Amino acid sequence: MTLHAELRVQRASFSLDIDLSIEPGEVVALLGPNGAGKTTALRALAGLVPSDSRIHHNESTWDGLPAEKRPIGVVFQDYLLFAHMSALDNVAFGLRARGTRKAEANAVALQWLDQVGLADFAHVKPRTLSGGQAQRVALARALATAPELLLLDEPLAALDASTRLRVRSELGRHLADYPGHTLLVTHDPLDAMVLADRLVILEHGRVVQEGSPRDVVRQPRTDYVANLVGLNFYRGVADGTEVRLDDGGTLTIAEPADGPVHVVFPPAAVSLYPEKPAGSPRNTWQAVVTGIEPHAHTTRVDLDGSPAVLADITTATVAELRLQPGHALWVSLKATEIHTYPR
Amino acid sequence: MRSRLPVVLVLPAVVGLAFLLVPLAGLLIKAPWATLPAQLFSQEVGQALQLSLICASLATIVCLVLGVPLAWLLARSDLPGRGVLRALVTVPLVLPPVVGGVALLLVLGRRGVVGQYLDQWFGISLPFTTAGVVLAEAFVAMPFLVISVEGALRAADPRFEEAAATLGASRWLTFRRVTLPSVMPGVVAGTVLCWARALGEFGATITFAGNFPGKTTTMPLAVYLALETDPDAAIVLSIVLLLVSVAVLAGLRDKWISGPS
C-alpha cells in the first residue's frame, strides 16, 4: 500500500509544505540544500515535531500519533546508538520496547547483526565500533522492528570517503531487500542517485522537482539541481532554432522548439579561444574569466558574459591560453550540444 | 622566569589558607588520641553515629525517589514557569536551615497546616521523631540532588530520547533505559552531596525533631551537646564527621574539585 504524506510544519521563519507518496519497496530520496527542510520533513514523518501533517497508510492514519506509536525505523545522522548498551541490546531495544520477550528479541537482534555482518560484535559497546560498523548497527536497530517506513537521515554523512563507498553499496543492498517504504534524506547527490528510485528535490520547504535520478540529471529545473548535476542551466524563450535567454544572450539550437524552455549543456561542451573563431555554425560570444579551479581531471573556468557560462577545459589548454581572471576570451558552443525542454 | 608574585595577593592568600586549614588541624591536635578508640566505641558515639547514618541514608532515598523525577520535570517538560520553579526548588539551599525547621514545624507540626490532619486521620505525628529527622534532612539536602541531576539532564543530548521514541519506547521506558543511565554520573554525584549534606544537618533537625538521644540526636547534635559536658567526645565526633567529609570529597574529586589543569 502506498504511503501518502502531506507534511505541513509552520515555524517563525520557516514553513514546510510538501506532499510525498512512497510505494512499498520504493526508496525516495529527499534532496536539497542545507536549511531546505529535509530533516524537518523526516521529523514530521517520525512524529518528532509538532505539525499539521496528514499521513495515510493502509487506510490507517498516523495523524497525531506520537513517535513511539508509529511503525517506523529511523537511522539518525550520527546514529545515536545508546552508549551504555551493547550492540545487541541496541538492536533488541525496539523489540523489547514493543513488548517482545527478551530471549526472542535477542534472537531476532542477533539475526539482524548477522545480516549486517556484525554478529561477532554483538556484545561490544558502540564506542568501540568504527563509523561504518556503527552505521550498520544503527540500520539493524531501525529494521529489527520490521517498520512500515524506514527513515534515513544523512546516513552516510558521518563517514570518511573511503568507508562511505563501501557502506553506501551495502546500504543499497539492504534497502533493496527491505519490503517497506524508505525515505532517504541527504544533501549528497551521489547518495541520492545511487540509493534512490525517485528523487524529490526540496528548496525553501517546497518541492521544486521530482523524478527518477535519470530524469533529474538530464532535465534540471532549478539552479540548485543544475549545479548539483554539473550543467550550465538557463531559462529562455525559444522561437524555432533561436533561444532568447532571460538573463541575456541568445543561443542557436539544433532541434527547433517553441515557447518558454530550460536550456542545458555540459561545461565540457564549451570551447575557449583567444580570437573569434571564424566561419562555423557555432554559438560564439565574448566572455571574461572570473574564476579558475581544478575539477576532476579538467579545469573548470567560470566566465562572465552574455550568457555567463562554465567551461571544462584541459590543463594543456589552460597553459596554452595562459588563462587568468580578467582575461577576455571567445566562447564557442556547438548547437548540437545544447538540450532544451519546456518549462 | 615570571616576575615575583605580588605580596598584596600572596599575603591574604596565605592567611586565607591558614584560616581554612588551622581549625581542622586544631581538631586533630586536640584529639584525645589515647582514649580515642574507647570514645569511638562508646555507647553515645555509636548511637549517634548509627542514627546519623540511617537517617542520612533514608533522607537520601527520599531525595532520590522524589528529586530525580523533579529534576526530570524541570529539565525536560515544557511546563510554564519552569524558571521560577527551578529557583523555588533551590530556596532550601540558601535558606538558613533553622528557618527550614520552623517552616516544617508550621506545616507538619501537630497543629500544622498538614500535620493536624495527619494527626487526626492517621494518628501520625512527625515532629520530635526519627522520621522527623529524616524529613528535616531531606528538606535541606534535596536541592543538592535536584540541581546536580537537572544539570546532568540538561547536558544530556535529548536526541537519544527521540531515538528511543522512534523505536517504540514509552517515555517511562525511555527514562529508565536511556535517560537515567546516561546521567548516572550526575545522579551519583548528586546522591553523595545530598547524603553528606543530610549527615551534617543541624539547624532544621534540632528545630523540627528536637534532641532525644537514640531517637533524634544525630552526630552534629551530639557534637553540640557534648561540647558542654564532655569536650573530648565532641572532638571525637567531629573527627568522625571530618573523615566522612574528606571521604566524600575524595569520591567526588574528579567531578567537582579538579578545575581545568
mmCIF file of C-alpha atoms in Angstrom, chain A residues 9-180:
data_model
loop_
_atom_site.group_PDB
_atom_site.id
_atom_site.type_symbol
_atom_site.label_atom_id
_atom_site.label_comp_id
_atom_site.label_asym_id
_atom_site.label_seq_id
_atom_site.Cartn_x
_atom_site.Cartn_y
_atom_site.Cartn_z
ATOM 1 C CA VAL A 9 5.233 22.406 9.569
ATOM 2 C CA GLN A 10 4.987 26.071 10.478
ATOM 3 C CA ARG A 11 7.776 27.875 12.304
ATOM 4 C CA ALA A 12 8.506 31.519 12.855
ATOM 5 C CA SER A 13 10.954 31.876 9.969
ATOM 6 C CA PHE A 14 10.265 28.727 8.010
ATOM 7 C CA SER A 15 7.400 26.743 6.628
ATOM 8 C CA LEU A 16 7.415 23.255 5.207
ATOM 9 C CA ASP A 17 4.640 22.268 2.842
ATOM 10 C CA ILE A 18 5.202 19.141 0.795
ATOM 11 C CA ASP A 19 3.266 16.138 -0.445
ATOM 12 C CA LEU A 20 5.049 12.817 -0.600
ATOM 13 C CA SER A 21 3.976 9.387 -1.613
ATOM 14 C CA ILE A 22 6.119 6.306 -1.353
ATOM 15 C CA GLU A 23 5.337 2.898 -2.826
ATOM 16 C CA PRO A 24 6.184 -0.299 -0.939
ATOM 17 C CA GLY A 25 9.777 -1.266 -1.647
ATOM 18 C CA GLU A 26 10.497 2.155 -3.121
ATOM 19 C CA VAL A 27 13.371 4.330 -1.952
ATOM 20 C CA VAL A 28 12.619 8.038 -2.215
ATOM 21 C CA ALA A 29 15.450 10.483 -1.660
ATOM 22 C CA LEU A 30 14.692 13.914 -0.301
ATOM 23 C CA LEU A 31 17.490 16.023 -1.676
ATOM 24 C CA GLY A 32 18.113 19.686 -1.063
ATOM 25 C CA PRO A 33 20.497 22.343 0.200
ATOM 26 C CA ASN A 34 21.039 22.925 3.908
ATOM 27 C CA GLY A 35 18.021 24.538 5.508
ATOM 28 C CA ALA A 36 15.614 23.335 2.802
ATOM 29 C CA GLY A 37 13.580 21.452 5.400
ATOM 30 C CA LYS A 38 14.667 17.884 4.625
ATOM 31 C CA THR A 39 15.274 16.907 8.225
ATOM 32 C CA THR A 40 12.124 18.711 9.346
ATOM 33 C CA ALA A 41 10.153 16.625 6.839
ATOM 34 C CA LEU A 42 11.725 13.458 8.224
ATOM 35 C CA ARG A 43 10.953 14.524 11.777
ATOM 36 C CA ALA A 44 7.364 15.292 10.849
ATOM 37 C CA LEU A 45 7.004 11.794 9.373
ATOM 38 C CA ALA A 46 8.539 10.305 12.505
ATOM 39 C CA GLY A 47 6.255 12.324 14.771
ATOM 40 C CA LEU A 48 9.148 14.149 16.406
ATOM 41 C CA VAL A 49 7.947 17.683 15.614
ATOM 42 C CA PRO A 50 4.513 19.123 16.134
ATOM 43 C CA SER A 51 2.910 19.540 12.709
ATOM 44 C CA ASP A 52 -0.441 19.583 10.916
ATOM 45 C CA SER A 53 0.610 16.712 8.747
ATOM 46 C CA ARG A 54 -1.617 14.053 7.296
ATOM 47 C CA ILE A 55 -0.102 10.649 6.821
ATOM 48 C CA HIS A 56 -2.142 7.770 5.425
ATOM 49 C CA HIS A 57 -1.092 4.202 5.063
ATOM 50 C CA ASN A 58 -3.205 1.081 4.667
ATOM 51 C CA GLU A 59 -6.393 3.018 5.377
ATOM 52 C CA SER A 60 -4.980 3.970 8.735
ATOM 53 C CA THR A 61 -3.798 7.430 9.612
ATOM 54 C CA TRP A 62 -0.819 8.441 11.711
ATOM 55 C CA ASP A 63 -2.033 11.963 12.367
ATOM 56 C CA GLY A 64 -1.412 12.988 15.943
ATOM 57 C CA LEU A 65 0.273 9.723 16.876
ATOM 58 C CA PRO A 66 3.416 10.172 18.971
ATOM 59 C CA ALA A 67 6.651 8.760 17.566
ATOM 60 C CA GLU A 68 6.530 5.644 19.745
ATOM 61 C CA LYS A 69 3.182 4.620 18.247
ATOM 62 C CA ARG A 70 4.272 4.897 14.610
ATOM 63 C CA PRO A 71 5.522 1.843 12.708
ATOM 64 C CA ILE A 72 8.810 3.489 11.786
ATOM 65 C CA GLY A 73 12.519 2.888 11.978
ATOM 66 C CA VAL A 74 14.973 5.779 11.890
ATOM 67 C CA VAL A 75 18.691 5.839 11.162
ATOM 68 C CA PHE A 76 19.927 9.152 12.520
ATOM 69 C CA GLN A 77 22.787 11.141 11.090
ATOM 70 C CA ASP A 78 25.171 10.315 13.947
ATOM 71 C CA TYR A 79 23.333 7.037 14.641
ATOM 72 C CA LEU A 80 22.504 7.848 18.283
ATOM 73 C CA LEU A 81 23.378 4.358 19.472
ATOM 74 C CA PHE A 82 22.826 4.012 23.211
ATOM 75 C CA ALA A 83 26.347 4.153 24.624
ATOM 76 C CA HIS A 84 25.694 2.122 27.757
ATOM 77 C CA MET A 85 24.171 -0.817 25.873
ATOM 78 C CA SER A 86 25.882 -3.487 23.809
ATOM 79 C CA ALA A 87 25.289 -3.591 20.056
ATOM 80 C CA LEU A 88 22.887 -6.486 20.641
ATOM 81 C CA ASP A 89 20.889 -4.590 23.277
ATOM 82 C CA ASN A 90 20.733 -1.595 20.949
ATOM 83 C CA VAL A 91 19.266 -3.707 18.157
ATOM 84 C CA ALA A 92 16.939 -5.548 20.542
ATOM 85 C CA PHE A 93 15.747 -2.302 22.170
ATOM 86 C CA GLY A 94 12.908 -1.637 19.725
ATOM 87 C CA LEU A 95 11.561 -5.166 20.005
ATOM 88 C CA ARG A 96 11.770 -5.076 23.810
ATOM 89 C CA ALA A 97 10.054 -1.687 23.857
ATOM 90 C CA ARG A 98 7.250 -3.137 21.740
ATOM 91 C CA GLY A 99 6.762 -5.986 24.164
ATOM 92 C CA THR A 100 8.759 -8.855 22.670
ATOM 93 C CA ARG A 101 10.233 -11.154 25.287
ATOM 94 C CA LYS A 102 13.909 -10.866 25.974
ATOM 95 C CA ALA A 103 15.066 -14.220 24.594
ATOM 96 C CA GLU A 104 13.102 -13.761 21.382
ATOM 97 C CA ALA A 105 14.153 -10.124 20.981
ATOM 98 C CA ASN A 106 17.794 -11.092 21.390
ATOM 99 C CA ALA A 107 17.474 -13.890 18.841
ATOM 100 C CA VAL A 108 15.969 -11.523 16.251
ATOM 101 C CA ALA A 109 18.547 -8.861 17.072
ATOM 102 C CA LEU A 110 21.346 -11.344 16.602
ATOM 103 C CA GLN A 111 19.917 -12.319 13.210
ATOM 104 C CA TRP A 112 19.955 -8.680 12.181
ATOM 105 C CA LEU A 113 23.504 -8.178 13.390
ATOM 106 C CA ASP A 114 24.426 -11.233 11.370
ATOM 107 C CA GLN A 115 22.744 -9.768 8.298
ATOM 108 C CA VAL A 116 24.811 -6.611 8.541
ATOM 109 C CA GLY A 117 27.907 -8.746 9.137
ATOM 110 C CA LEU A 118 28.406 -7.831 12.784
ATOM 111 C CA ALA A 119 27.377 -10.984 14.647
ATOM 112 C CA ASP A 120 30.836 -11.079 16.237
ATOM 113 C CA PHE A 121 30.314 -7.620 17.685
ATOM 114 C CA ALA A 122 27.054 -8.387 19.492
ATOM 115 C CA HIS A 123 28.452 -7.771 22.955
ATOM 116 C CA VAL A 124 30.605 -4.808 22.104
ATOM 117 C CA LYS A 125 29.739 -1.285 23.283
ATOM 118 C CA PRO A 126 29.083 1.213 20.463
ATOM 119 C CA ARG A 127 32.066 3.418 21.283
ATOM 120 C CA THR A 128 34.470 0.674 20.244
ATOM 121 C CA LEU A 129 32.821 0.321 16.823
ATOM 122 C CA SER A 130 34.168 2.052 13.723
ATOM 123 C CA GLY A 131 31.957 4.593 11.934
ATOM 124 C CA GLY A 132 30.908 2.092 9.297
ATOM 125 C CA GLN A 133 30.126 -0.570 11.895
ATOM 126 C CA ALA A 134 28.106 1.867 13.993
ATOM 127 C CA GLN A 135 26.125 2.800 10.884
ATOM 128 C CA ARG A 136 25.312 -0.854 10.259
ATOM 129 C CA VAL A 137 24.229 -1.375 13.883
ATOM 130 C CA ALA A 138 22.004 1.684 13.550
ATOM 131 C CA LEU A 139 20.478 0.228 10.380
ATOM 132 C CA ALA A 140 19.936 -3.141 12.071
ATOM 133 C CA ARG A 141 18.334 -1.390 15.035
ATOM 134 C CA ALA A 142 15.968 0.540 12.761
ATOM 135 C CA LEU A 143 14.998 -2.537 10.731
ATOM 136 C CA ALA A 144 14.722 -5.014 13.612
ATOM 137 C CA THR A 145 11.153 -3.957 14.419
ATOM 138 C CA ALA A 146 10.085 -4.560 10.795
ATOM 139 C CA PRO A 147 8.831 -0.990 10.357
ATOM 140 C CA GLU A 148 6.466 0.094 7.578
ATOM 141 C CA LEU A 149 8.528 3.204 6.971
ATOM 142 C CA LEU A 150 12.302 3.431 7.152
ATOM 143 C CA LEU A 151 13.687 6.941 7.564
ATOM 144 C CA LEU A 152 17.364 7.605 6.884
ATOM 145 C CA ASP A 153 18.734 10.998 7.910
ATOM 146 C CA GLU A 154 22.026 11.627 6.091
ATOM 147 C CA PRO A 155 23.038 8.033 6.835
ATOM 148 C CA LEU A 156 26.478 8.361 5.231
ATOM 149 C CA ALA A 157 27.404 11.918 6.186
ATOM 150 C CA ALA A 158 29.430 10.934 9.259
ATOM 151 C CA LEU A 159 31.670 8.523 7.340
ATOM 152 C CA ASP A 160 35.018 9.233 5.714
ATOM 153 C CA ALA A 161 35.283 8.986 1.954
ATOM 154 C CA SER A 162 36.764 5.504 1.709
ATOM 155 C CA THR A 163 34.336 3.868 4.163
ATOM 156 C CA ARG A 164 31.494 5.719 2.557
ATOM 157 C CA LEU A 165 31.831 3.979 -0.775
ATOM 158 C CA ARG A 166 31.622 0.513 0.777
ATOM 159 C CA VAL A 167 28.880 1.367 3.267
ATOM 160 C CA ARG A 168 26.852 3.015 0.506
ATOM 161 C CA SER A 169 26.803 -0.134 -1.595
ATOM 162 C CA GLU A 170 25.983 -2.271 1.459
ATOM 163 C CA LEU A 171 23.185 0.088 2.387
ATOM 164 C CA GLY A 172 21.883 -0.169 -1.169
ATOM 165 C CA ARG A 173 21.761 -3.957 -0.850
ATOM 166 C CA HIS A 174 19.830 -3.811 2.425
ATOM 167 C CA LEU A 175 17.413 -1.255 1.046
ATOM 168 C CA ALA A 176 16.757 -3.496 -1.966
ATOM 169 C CA ASP A 177 15.839 -6.339 0.430
ATOM 170 C CA TYR A 178 13.602 -4.166 2.568
ATOM 171 C CA PRO A 179 9.944 -4.523 1.566
ATOM 172 C CA GLY A 180 8.650 -1.363 3.274
#
